[in-house]
mmCIF file with all atom_site columns, C-alpha atoms in Angstrom:
data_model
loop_
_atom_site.group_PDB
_atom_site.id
_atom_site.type_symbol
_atom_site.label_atom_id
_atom_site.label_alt_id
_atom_site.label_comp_id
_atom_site.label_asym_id
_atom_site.label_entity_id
_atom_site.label_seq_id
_atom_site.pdbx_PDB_ins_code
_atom_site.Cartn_x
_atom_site.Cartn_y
_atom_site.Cartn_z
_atom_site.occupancy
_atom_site.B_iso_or_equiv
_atom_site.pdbx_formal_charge
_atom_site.auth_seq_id
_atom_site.auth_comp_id
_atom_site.auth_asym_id
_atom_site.auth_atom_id
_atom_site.pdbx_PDB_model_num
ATOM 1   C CA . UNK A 1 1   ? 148.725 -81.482  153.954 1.00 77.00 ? 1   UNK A CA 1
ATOM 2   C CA . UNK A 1 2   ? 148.051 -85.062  153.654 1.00 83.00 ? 2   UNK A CA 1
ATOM 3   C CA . UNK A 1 3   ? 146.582 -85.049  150.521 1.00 87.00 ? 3   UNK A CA 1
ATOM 4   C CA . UNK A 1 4   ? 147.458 -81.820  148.371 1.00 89.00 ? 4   UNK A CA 1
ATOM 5   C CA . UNK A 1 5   ? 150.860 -80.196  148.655 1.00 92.00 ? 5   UNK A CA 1
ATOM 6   C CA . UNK A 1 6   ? 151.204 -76.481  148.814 1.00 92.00 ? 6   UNK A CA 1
ATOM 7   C CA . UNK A 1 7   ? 151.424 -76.121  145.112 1.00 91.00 ? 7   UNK A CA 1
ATOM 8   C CA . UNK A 1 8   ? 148.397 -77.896  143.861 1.00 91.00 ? 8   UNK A CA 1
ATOM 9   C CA . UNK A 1 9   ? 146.663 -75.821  146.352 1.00 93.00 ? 9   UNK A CA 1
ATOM 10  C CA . UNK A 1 10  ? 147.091 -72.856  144.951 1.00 92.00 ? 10  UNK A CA 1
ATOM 11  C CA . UNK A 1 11  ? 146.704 -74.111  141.302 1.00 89.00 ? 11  UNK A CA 1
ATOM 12  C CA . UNK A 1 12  ? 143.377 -75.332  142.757 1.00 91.00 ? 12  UNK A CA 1
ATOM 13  C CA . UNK A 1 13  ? 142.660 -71.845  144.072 1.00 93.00 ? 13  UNK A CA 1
ATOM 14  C CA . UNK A 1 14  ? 143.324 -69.751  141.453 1.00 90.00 ? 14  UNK A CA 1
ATOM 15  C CA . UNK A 1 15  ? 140.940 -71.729  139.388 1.00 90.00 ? 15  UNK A CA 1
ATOM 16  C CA . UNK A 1 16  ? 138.382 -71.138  141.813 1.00 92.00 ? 16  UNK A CA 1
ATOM 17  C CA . UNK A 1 17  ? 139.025 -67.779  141.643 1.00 92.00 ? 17  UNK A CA 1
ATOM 18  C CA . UNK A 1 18  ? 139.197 -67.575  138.054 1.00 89.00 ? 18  UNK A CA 1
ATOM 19  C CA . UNK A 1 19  ? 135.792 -68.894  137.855 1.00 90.00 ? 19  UNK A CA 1
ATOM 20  C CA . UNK A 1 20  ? 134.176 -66.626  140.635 1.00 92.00 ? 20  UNK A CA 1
ATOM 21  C CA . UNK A 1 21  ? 135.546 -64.347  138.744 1.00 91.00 ? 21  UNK A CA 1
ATOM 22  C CA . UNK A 1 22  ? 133.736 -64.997  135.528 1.00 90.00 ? 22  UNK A CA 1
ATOM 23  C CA . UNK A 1 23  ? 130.616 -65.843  136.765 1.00 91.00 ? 23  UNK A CA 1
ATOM 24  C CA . UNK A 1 24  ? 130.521 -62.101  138.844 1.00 92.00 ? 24  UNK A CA 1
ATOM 25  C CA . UNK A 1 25  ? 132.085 -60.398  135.146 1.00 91.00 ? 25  UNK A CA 1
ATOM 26  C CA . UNK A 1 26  ? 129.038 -62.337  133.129 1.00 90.00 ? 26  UNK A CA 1
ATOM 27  C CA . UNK A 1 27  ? 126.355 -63.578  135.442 1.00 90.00 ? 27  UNK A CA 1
ATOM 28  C CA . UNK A 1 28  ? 123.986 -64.712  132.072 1.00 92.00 ? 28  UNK A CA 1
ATOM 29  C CA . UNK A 1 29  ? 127.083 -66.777  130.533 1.00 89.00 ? 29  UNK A CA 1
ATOM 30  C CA . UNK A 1 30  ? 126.859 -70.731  130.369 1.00 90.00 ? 30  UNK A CA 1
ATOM 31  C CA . UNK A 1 31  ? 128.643 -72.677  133.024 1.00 86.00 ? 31  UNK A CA 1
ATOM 32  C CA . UNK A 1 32  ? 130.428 -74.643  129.907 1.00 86.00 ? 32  UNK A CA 1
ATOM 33  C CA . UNK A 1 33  ? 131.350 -71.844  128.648 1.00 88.00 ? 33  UNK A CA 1
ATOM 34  C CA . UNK A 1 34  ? 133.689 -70.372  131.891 1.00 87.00 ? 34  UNK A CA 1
ATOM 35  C CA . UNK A 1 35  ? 137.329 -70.847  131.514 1.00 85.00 ? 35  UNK A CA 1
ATOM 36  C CA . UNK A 1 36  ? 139.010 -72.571  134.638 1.00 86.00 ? 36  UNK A CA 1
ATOM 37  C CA . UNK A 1 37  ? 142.372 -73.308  133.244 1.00 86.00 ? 37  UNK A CA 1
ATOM 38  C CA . UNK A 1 38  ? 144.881 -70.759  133.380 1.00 84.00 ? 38  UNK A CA 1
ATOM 39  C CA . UNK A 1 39  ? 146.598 -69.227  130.579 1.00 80.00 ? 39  UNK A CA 1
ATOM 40  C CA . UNK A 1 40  ? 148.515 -72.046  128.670 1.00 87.00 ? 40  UNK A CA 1
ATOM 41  C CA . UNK A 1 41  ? 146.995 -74.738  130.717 1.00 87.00 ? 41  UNK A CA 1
ATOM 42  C CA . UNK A 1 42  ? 144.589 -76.037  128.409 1.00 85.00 ? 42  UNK A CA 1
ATOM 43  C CA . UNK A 1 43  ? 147.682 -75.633  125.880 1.00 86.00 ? 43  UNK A CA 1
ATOM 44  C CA . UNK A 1 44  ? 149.874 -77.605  128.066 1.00 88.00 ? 44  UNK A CA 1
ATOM 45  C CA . UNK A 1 45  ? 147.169 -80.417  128.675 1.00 86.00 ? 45  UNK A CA 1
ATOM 46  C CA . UNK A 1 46  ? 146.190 -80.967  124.905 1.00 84.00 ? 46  UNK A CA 1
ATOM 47  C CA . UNK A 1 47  ? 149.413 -80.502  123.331 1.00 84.00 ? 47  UNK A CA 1
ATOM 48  C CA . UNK A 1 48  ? 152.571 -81.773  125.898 1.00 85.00 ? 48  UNK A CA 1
ATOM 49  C CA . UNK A 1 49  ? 150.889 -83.708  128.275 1.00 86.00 ? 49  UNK A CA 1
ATOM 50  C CA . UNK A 1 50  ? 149.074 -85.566  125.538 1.00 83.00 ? 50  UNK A CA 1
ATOM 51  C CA . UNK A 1 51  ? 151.449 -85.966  122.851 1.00 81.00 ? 51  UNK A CA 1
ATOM 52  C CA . UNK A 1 52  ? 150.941 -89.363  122.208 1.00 80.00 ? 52  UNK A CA 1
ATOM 53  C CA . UNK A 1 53  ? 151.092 -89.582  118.507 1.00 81.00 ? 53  UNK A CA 1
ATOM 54  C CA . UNK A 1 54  ? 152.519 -92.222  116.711 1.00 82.00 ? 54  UNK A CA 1
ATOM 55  C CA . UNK A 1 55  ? 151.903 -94.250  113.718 1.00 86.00 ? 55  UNK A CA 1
ATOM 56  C CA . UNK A 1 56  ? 148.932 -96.490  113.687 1.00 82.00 ? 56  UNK A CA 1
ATOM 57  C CA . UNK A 1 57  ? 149.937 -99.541  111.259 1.00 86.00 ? 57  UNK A CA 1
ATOM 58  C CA . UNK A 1 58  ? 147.483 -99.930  108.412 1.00 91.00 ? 58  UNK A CA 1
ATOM 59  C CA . UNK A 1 59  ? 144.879 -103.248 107.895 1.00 92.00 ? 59  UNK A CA 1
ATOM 60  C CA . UNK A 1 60  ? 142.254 -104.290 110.141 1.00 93.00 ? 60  UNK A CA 1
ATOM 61  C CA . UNK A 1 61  ? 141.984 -105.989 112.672 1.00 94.00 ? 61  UNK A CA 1
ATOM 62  C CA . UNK A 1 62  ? 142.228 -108.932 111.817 1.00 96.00 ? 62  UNK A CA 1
ATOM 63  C CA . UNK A 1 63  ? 144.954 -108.501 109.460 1.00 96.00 ? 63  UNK A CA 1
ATOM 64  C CA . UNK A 1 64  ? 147.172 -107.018 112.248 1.00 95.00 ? 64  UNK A CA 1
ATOM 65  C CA . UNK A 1 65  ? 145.851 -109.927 114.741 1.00 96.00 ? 65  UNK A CA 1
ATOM 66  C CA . UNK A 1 66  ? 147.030 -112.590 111.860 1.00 96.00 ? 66  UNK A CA 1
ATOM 67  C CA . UNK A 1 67  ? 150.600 -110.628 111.541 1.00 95.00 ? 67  UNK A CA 1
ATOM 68  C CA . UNK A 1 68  ? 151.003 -110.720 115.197 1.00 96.00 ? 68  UNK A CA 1
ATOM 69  C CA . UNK A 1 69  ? 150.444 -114.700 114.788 1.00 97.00 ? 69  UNK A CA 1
ATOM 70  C CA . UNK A 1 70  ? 153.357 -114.722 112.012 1.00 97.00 ? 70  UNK A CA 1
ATOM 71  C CA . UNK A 1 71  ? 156.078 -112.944 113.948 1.00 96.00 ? 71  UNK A CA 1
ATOM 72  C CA . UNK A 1 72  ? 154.787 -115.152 117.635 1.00 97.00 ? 72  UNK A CA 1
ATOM 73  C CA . UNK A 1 73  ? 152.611 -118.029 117.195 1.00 98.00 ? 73  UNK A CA 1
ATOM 74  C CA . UNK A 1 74  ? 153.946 -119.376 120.375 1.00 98.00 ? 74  UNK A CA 1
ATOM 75  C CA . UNK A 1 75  ? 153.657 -116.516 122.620 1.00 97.00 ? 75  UNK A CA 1
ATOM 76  C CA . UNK A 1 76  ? 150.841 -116.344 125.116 1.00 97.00 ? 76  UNK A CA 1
ATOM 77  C CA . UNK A 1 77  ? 147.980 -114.327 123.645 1.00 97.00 ? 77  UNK A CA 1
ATOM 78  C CA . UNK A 1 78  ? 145.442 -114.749 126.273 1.00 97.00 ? 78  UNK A CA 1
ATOM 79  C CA . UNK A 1 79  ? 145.162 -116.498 129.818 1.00 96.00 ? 79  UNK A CA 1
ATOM 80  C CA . UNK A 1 80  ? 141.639 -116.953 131.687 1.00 95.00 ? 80  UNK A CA 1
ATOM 81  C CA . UNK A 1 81  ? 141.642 -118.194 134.741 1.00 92.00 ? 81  UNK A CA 1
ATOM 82  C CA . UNK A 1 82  ? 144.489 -121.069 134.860 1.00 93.00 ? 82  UNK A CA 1
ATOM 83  C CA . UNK A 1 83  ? 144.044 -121.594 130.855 1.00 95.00 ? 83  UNK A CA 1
ATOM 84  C CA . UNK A 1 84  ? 146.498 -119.913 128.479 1.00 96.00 ? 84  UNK A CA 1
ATOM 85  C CA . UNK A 1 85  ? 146.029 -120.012 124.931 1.00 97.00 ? 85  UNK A CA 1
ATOM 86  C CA . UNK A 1 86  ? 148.937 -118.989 122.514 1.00 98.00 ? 86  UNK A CA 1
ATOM 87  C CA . UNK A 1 87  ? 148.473 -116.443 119.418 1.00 98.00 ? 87  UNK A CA 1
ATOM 88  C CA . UNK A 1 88  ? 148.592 -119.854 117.068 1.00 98.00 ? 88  UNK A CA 1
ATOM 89  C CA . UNK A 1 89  ? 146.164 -121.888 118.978 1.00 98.00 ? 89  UNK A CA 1
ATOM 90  C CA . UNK A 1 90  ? 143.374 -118.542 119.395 1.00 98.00 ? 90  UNK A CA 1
ATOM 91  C CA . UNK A 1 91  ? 143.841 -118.301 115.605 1.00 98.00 ? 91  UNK A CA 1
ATOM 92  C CA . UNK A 1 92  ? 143.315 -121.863 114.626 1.00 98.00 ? 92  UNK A CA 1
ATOM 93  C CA . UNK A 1 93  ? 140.407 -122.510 117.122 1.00 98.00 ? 93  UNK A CA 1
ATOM 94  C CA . UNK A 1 94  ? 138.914 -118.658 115.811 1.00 98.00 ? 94  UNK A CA 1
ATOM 95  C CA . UNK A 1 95  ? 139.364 -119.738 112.012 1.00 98.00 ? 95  UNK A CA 1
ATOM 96  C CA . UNK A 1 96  ? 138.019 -123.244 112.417 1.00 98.00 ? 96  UNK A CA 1
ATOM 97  C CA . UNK A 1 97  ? 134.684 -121.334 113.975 1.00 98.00 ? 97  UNK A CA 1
ATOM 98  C CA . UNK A 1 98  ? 135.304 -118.852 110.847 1.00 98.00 ? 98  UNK A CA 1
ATOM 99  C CA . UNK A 1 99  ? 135.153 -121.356 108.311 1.00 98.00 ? 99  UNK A CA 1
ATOM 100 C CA . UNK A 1 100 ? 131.837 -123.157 109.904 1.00 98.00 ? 100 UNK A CA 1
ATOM 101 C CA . UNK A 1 101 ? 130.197 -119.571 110.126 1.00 98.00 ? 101 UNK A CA 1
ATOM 102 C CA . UNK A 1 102 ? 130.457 -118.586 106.321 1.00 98.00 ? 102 UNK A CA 1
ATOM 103 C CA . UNK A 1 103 ? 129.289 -121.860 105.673 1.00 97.00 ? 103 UNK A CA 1
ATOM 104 C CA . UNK A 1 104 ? 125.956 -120.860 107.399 1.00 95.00 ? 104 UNK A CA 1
ATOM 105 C CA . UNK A 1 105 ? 125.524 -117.647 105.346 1.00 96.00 ? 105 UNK A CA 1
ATOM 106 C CA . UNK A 1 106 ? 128.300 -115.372 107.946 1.00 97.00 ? 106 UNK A CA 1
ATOM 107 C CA . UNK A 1 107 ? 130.107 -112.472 105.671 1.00 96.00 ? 107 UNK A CA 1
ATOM 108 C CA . UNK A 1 108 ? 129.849 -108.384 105.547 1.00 95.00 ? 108 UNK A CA 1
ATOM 109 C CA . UNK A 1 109 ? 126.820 -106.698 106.379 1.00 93.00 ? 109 UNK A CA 1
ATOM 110 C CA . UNK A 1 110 ? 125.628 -110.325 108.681 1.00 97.00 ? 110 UNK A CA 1
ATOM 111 C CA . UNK A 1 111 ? 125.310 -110.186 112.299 1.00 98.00 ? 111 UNK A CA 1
ATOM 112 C CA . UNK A 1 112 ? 125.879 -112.939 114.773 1.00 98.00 ? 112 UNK A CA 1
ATOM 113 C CA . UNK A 1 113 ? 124.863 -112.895 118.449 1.00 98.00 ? 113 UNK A CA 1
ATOM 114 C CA . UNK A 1 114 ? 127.411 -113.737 120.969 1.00 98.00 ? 114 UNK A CA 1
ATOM 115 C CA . UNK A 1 115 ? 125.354 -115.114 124.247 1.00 97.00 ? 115 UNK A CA 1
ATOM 116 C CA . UNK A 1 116 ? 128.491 -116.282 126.646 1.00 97.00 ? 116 UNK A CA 1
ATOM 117 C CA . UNK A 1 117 ? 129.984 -115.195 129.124 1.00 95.00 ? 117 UNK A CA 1
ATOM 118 C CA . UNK A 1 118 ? 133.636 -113.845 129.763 1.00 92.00 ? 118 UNK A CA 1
ATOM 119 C CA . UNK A 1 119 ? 136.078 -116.533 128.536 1.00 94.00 ? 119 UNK A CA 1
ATOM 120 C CA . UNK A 1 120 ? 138.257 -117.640 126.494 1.00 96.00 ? 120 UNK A CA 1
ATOM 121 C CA . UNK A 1 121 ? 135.353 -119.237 124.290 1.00 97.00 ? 121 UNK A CA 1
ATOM 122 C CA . UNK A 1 122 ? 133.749 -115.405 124.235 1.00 97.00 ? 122 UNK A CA 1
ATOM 123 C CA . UNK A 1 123 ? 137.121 -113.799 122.477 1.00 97.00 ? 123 UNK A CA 1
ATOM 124 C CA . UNK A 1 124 ? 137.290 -117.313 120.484 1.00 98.00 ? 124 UNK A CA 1
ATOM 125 C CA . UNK A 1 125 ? 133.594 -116.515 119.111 1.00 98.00 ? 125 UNK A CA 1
ATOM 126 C CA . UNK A 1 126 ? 133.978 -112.588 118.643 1.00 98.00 ? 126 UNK A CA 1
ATOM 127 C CA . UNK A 1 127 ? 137.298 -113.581 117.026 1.00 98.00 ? 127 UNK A CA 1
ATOM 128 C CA . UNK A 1 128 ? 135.615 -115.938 114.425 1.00 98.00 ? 128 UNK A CA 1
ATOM 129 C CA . UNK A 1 129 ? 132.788 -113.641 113.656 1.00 98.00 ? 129 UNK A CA 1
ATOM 130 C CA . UNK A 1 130 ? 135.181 -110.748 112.927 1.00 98.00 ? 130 UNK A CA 1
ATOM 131 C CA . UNK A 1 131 ? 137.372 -113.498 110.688 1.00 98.00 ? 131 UNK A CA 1
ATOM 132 C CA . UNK A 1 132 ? 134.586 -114.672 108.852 1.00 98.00 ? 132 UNK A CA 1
ATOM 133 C CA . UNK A 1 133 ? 133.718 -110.922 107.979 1.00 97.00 ? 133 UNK A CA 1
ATOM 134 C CA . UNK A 1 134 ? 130.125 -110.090 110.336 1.00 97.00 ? 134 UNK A CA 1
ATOM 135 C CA . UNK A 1 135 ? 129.797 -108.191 113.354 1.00 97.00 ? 135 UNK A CA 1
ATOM 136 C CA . UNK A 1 136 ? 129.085 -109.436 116.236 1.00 97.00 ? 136 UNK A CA 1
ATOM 137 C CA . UNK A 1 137 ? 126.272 -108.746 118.577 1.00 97.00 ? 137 UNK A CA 1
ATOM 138 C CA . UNK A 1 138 ? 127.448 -109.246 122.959 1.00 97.00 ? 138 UNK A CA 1
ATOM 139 C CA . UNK A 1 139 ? 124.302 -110.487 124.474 1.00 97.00 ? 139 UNK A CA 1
ATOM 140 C CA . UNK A 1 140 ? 124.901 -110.811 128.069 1.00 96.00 ? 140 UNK A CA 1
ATOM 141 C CA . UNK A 1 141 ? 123.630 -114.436 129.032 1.00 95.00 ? 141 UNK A CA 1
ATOM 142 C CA . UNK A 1 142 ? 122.821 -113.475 132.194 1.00 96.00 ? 142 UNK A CA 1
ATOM 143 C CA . UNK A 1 143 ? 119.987 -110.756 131.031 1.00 96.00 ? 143 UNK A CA 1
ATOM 144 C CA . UNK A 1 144 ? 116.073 -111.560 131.373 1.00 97.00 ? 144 UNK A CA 1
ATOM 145 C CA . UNK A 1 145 ? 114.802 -113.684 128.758 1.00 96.00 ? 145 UNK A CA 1
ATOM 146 C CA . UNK A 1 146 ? 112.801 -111.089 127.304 1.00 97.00 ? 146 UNK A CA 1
ATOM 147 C CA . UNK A 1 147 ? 115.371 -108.974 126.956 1.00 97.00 ? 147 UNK A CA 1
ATOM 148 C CA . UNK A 1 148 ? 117.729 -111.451 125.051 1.00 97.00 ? 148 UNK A CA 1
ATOM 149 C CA . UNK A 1 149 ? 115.223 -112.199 122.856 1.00 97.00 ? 149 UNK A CA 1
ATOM 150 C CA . UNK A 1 150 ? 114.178 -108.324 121.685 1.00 97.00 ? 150 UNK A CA 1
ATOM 151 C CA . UNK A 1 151 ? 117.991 -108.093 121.081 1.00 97.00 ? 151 UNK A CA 1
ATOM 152 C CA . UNK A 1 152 ? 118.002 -111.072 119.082 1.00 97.00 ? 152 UNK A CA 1
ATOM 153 C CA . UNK A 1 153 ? 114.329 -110.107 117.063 1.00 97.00 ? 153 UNK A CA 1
ATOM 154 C CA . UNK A 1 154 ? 115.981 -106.310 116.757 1.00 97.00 ? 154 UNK A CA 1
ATOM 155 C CA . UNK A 1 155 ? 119.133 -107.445 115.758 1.00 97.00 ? 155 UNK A CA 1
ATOM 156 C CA . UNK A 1 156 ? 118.497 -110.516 113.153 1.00 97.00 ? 156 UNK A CA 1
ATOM 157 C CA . UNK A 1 157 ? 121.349 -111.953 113.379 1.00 98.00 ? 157 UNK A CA 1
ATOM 158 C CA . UNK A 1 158 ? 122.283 -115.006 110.853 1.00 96.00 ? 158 UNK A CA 1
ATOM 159 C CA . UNK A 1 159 ? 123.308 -116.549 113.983 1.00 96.00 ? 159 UNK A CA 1
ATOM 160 C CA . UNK A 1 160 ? 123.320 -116.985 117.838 1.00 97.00 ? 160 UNK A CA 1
ATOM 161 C CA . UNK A 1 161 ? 126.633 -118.503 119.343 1.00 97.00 ? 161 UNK A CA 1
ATOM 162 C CA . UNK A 1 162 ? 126.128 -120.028 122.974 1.00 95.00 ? 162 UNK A CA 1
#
């Protein structure tokens, strides 16, 4: 009674039940394949309890990152440790580093490693990539050596940010 009130008991037993059930009616049959819910759970689950549908506004991500600069330059946009940044100053700092990648060859279909830690200069970095149109690559400084560098050899990235 500490933990499960009368009522989710007995959900909780009926779909043990239900499942002893179905595994005596079909011994061969799949475990996957055995209902546990209860007619109109799964219904319930998937359709009311999960009704979260709403409009997703079109453009990428950077597009809706540079709109949300428009409207509140000044709000905080990020905060690590006792550092805050607002959206203006993570989008000036991300397109300055923007700007310098493209000049060294950065645009679709070009990769660029990111090798630093959490921090306000990792979401700067991953940030600039995305703004000067590559992906970028996490590389986890603190992996083996040999590991970083069969990421960076598998990868080929245009460049390595650290």
């Amino acid at each position: 009674t500490d933990v499960f009130d009368r009522g989710s008991v007995e959900v909780l037993v009926g779909r043990l039940v239900r499942l002893l059930e179905a595994v005596a009616g079909d011994p061969d049959r799949r475990v996957g394949a055995l209902e546990v819910l209860a007619p109109g759970e799964r219904a319930r689950m998937l359709g009311e309890w999960n009704d979260t549908a709403r409009e997703v506004p079109a453009g990428s991500f950077v597009e809706l990152f540079e709109e949300r600069v428009r409207c509140a330059p000044d709000a905080v946009a990020v905060e690590f440790g006792d550092v805050a940044l607002s959206y203006g100053e993570l989008n000036g700092r991300a397109n300055r580093l923007a700007r310098y990648l493209v000049g060294r060859g950065v645009g679709p279909e070009r990769r660029v490693a990111v090798a630093l830690p959490r921090s306000l200069e990792w979401l700067v970095a991953v940030l600039g990539v995305m703004k000067a149109g590559g992906a970028y690559v996490p590389v986890d400084p603190e992996y083996p050596a040999d590991r970083i560098a069969y990421m960076l050899q598998d990868a080929g990235p245009v460049a390595v940010l650290t």
